[in-house]
Amino acid sequence: MEKTLIILKPDCVQRGLCGIVLQRFEQRGFSICAMKMEKLSNAILGEHYSHLKAKPFFPSLVRFMSSSPVVLAVIEGKEAVEIVRRMCGATNAANAENGTIRGDLALSTQYNVIHASDSKESAEKEIKRFFRQEEIHSYKRALEGLTYSEDELS
Ligand code: UDP
Ligand code: MG
């Protein structure tokens, strides 16, 4: 099943919003199949944001992302990459639609609560960047009481 990487950024951790952000993914039907808290180094952030190295905001982005621990998680489910991205909303939280994570919880471009992989290729690379294979788990969500076929839910 499709997997994507999310990072609950320092603003999310410091504002105590991790629980409600993770709850949204669980409620939507996604599984959390790996999760940990870590303080990211400049080296790994340089790699993770290498496509933004030339941008004027890059030094401040790295400073922000290393300012406190973050929560890293692998989210699994149907069309996880695209749907999770959509659930996050636009990069500039002031432009993010109401009902999205950024649109409901933030107003800033930099302090926008969450990172999510932007394509299947990035998801694969990013999951490998932050998690060892043995840290990623597989289990079935309890779907007690639902009468849908399993295909419908996968
Ligand atoms: N960012 C910023 N200023 C900008 C654009 C982006 O500080 O003008 C930060 C912001 O935290 C964003 C991250 O850099 O989430 C990565 O930028 P990207 O364009 O990849 O946005 P995302 O994929 O996170 O929506
Ligand atoms: Mg991005």
XYZ file of C-alpha atoms and ligand atoms in Angstrom:
180
model
C 0.000 0.000 0.000
C 1.128 3.566 -0.702
C 3.243 5.299 1.916
C 4.221 8.928 2.414
C 6.425 10.830 4.862
C 5.204 13.607 7.129
C 7.195 15.824 9.476
C 5.401 17.690 12.250
C 7.532 20.807 12.255
C 8.921 22.621 15.325
C 5.936 25.037 15.373
C 3.560 22.058 15.539
C 5.518 20.431 18.375
C 5.943 23.693 20.306
C 2.261 24.658 19.934
C 1.152 21.221 21.150
C -0.680 20.391 17.932
C 0.853 16.966 17.170
C -2.121 15.041 18.528
C -4.782 16.812 16.516
C -2.733 16.689 13.310
C -2.112 12.943 13.655
C -5.771 12.444 14.560
C -6.809 13.845 11.184
C -4.837 11.180 9.346
C -6.134 8.417 11.597
C -9.713 9.626 11.253
C -9.401 9.759 7.474
C -8.495 6.058 7.563
C -4.741 6.198 7.139
C -2.395 4.091 9.261
C 0.643 5.438 11.064
C 3.198 2.747 10.243
C 6.310 4.443 11.659
C 6.809 7.354 14.031
C 9.607 8.960 16.051
C 10.763 12.241 17.533
C 14.141 13.570 16.483
C 16.133 16.794 16.408
C 17.176 17.139 12.760
C 20.770 18.046 11.934
C 21.762 20.747 9.457
C 23.247 17.988 7.304
C 20.026 15.999 6.913
C 18.001 19.209 6.464
C 20.417 20.316 3.733
C 19.714 17.021 1.972
C 15.960 17.133 2.584
C 15.626 20.711 1.313
C 18.442 20.532 -1.293
C 16.032 21.723 -4.036
C 15.604 24.974 -2.067
C 19.308 25.688 -1.404
C 19.386 28.708 -3.736
C 16.313 30.336 -2.161
C 16.811 33.373 0.089
C 14.743 31.708 2.859
C 16.897 28.539 2.943
C 19.139 29.512 5.936
C 16.127 30.590 7.961
C 14.230 27.403 6.995
C 17.104 25.225 8.252
C 17.362 27.289 11.445
C 13.629 26.891 12.027
C 13.534 23.158 11.248
C 16.426 22.484 13.643
C 15.140 24.760 16.412
C 13.448 21.922 18.340
C 12.647 18.242 17.906
C 10.171 17.281 15.202
C 7.900 14.257 14.848
C 8.546 12.128 11.780
C 5.961 9.616 10.628
C 5.201 7.317 7.738
C 1.521 7.412 6.787
C 0.083 4.536 4.803
C -3.129 4.125 2.858
C -4.954 4.539 -0.421
C -3.363 7.284 -2.573
C -1.522 8.414 0.562
C 0.890 10.798 -1.199
C -1.735 12.863 -2.976
C -4.438 12.782 -0.316
C -2.086 13.636 2.571
C -0.659 16.526 0.528
C -4.191 17.774 -0.142
C -5.038 17.481 3.557
C -2.028 19.730 4.351
C -3.114 22.598 2.063
C -1.097 25.333 0.335
C 2.484 26.112 1.428
C 1.564 29.666 2.432
C -0.881 28.860 5.209
C -2.619 32.209 4.704
C -3.729 30.922 1.290
C -4.543 27.385 2.438
C -8.200 26.383 2.209
C -10.225 26.190 5.397
C -10.533 22.542 6.370
C -6.910 21.756 5.539
C -4.315 21.365 8.296
C -2.458 24.534 7.362
C -5.713 26.385 6.602
C -7.096 25.574 10.043
C -3.942 25.883 12.156
C -1.563 28.466 10.682
C -1.138 31.778 8.856
C 2.572 31.718 7.991
C 4.525 30.483 4.966
C 7.451 29.175 6.988
C 5.719 28.100 10.197
C 3.183 25.982 8.355
C 2.924 23.047 10.783
C 3.701 20.077 8.542
C 5.831 18.695 5.743
C 4.458 16.024 3.415
C 6.167 14.323 0.464
C 5.099 15.882 -2.840
C 5.285 12.826 -5.144
C 5.626 9.038 -4.981
C 9.318 9.388 -5.903
C 9.988 11.920 -3.123
C 8.014 9.798 -0.664
C 10.216 6.786 -1.359
C 13.415 8.828 -1.016
C 12.232 10.698 2.076
C 11.059 7.569 3.919
C 14.503 6.018 3.304
C 16.184 9.249 4.416
C 14.562 9.180 7.859
C 13.603 5.556 8.620
C 15.328 2.198 8.579
C 13.280 -0.641 7.093
C 12.857 -2.306 10.503
C 11.308 0.859 11.938
C 8.384 0.620 9.498
C 5.549 -1.613 10.679
C 2.650 -3.317 9.023
C -0.693 -3.986 10.721
C -4.383 -3.922 9.961
C -6.647 -1.135 11.144
C -9.610 -2.396 13.157
C -12.676 -1.638 11.101
C -15.199 -3.183 13.426
C -18.826 -2.747 12.501
C -18.202 -1.652 8.925
C -19.845 -3.708 6.238
C -17.739 -2.499 3.286
C -15.577 -4.977 1.490
C -11.884 -4.788 2.326
C -11.103 -3.680 -1.263
C -13.219 -0.602 -0.735
C -11.143 0.360 2.293
C -7.625 -0.457 1.136
N 9.198 28.114 2.883
C 9.544 29.373 3.357
N 9.372 30.461 2.531
C 8.886 30.342 1.263
C 8.540 29.068 0.779
C 8.716 27.973 1.613
O 9.997 29.503 4.493
O 8.753 31.370 0.566
C 9.361 26.939 3.763
C 8.021 26.383 4.263
O 8.196 25.942 5.616
C 7.790 25.223 3.322
C 9.223 24.715 3.113
O 10.002 25.902 3.035
O 6.909 24.253 3.865
C 9.427 23.884 1.869
O 8.980 24.590 0.765
P 8.132 23.886 -0.409
O 8.047 24.839 -1.545
O 8.683 22.529 -0.663
O 6.653 23.807 0.251
P 5.815 22.540 0.787
O 6.122 21.368 -0.103
O 6.213 22.319 2.214
O 4.363 22.982 0.692
Mg 7.983 20.532 -0.612
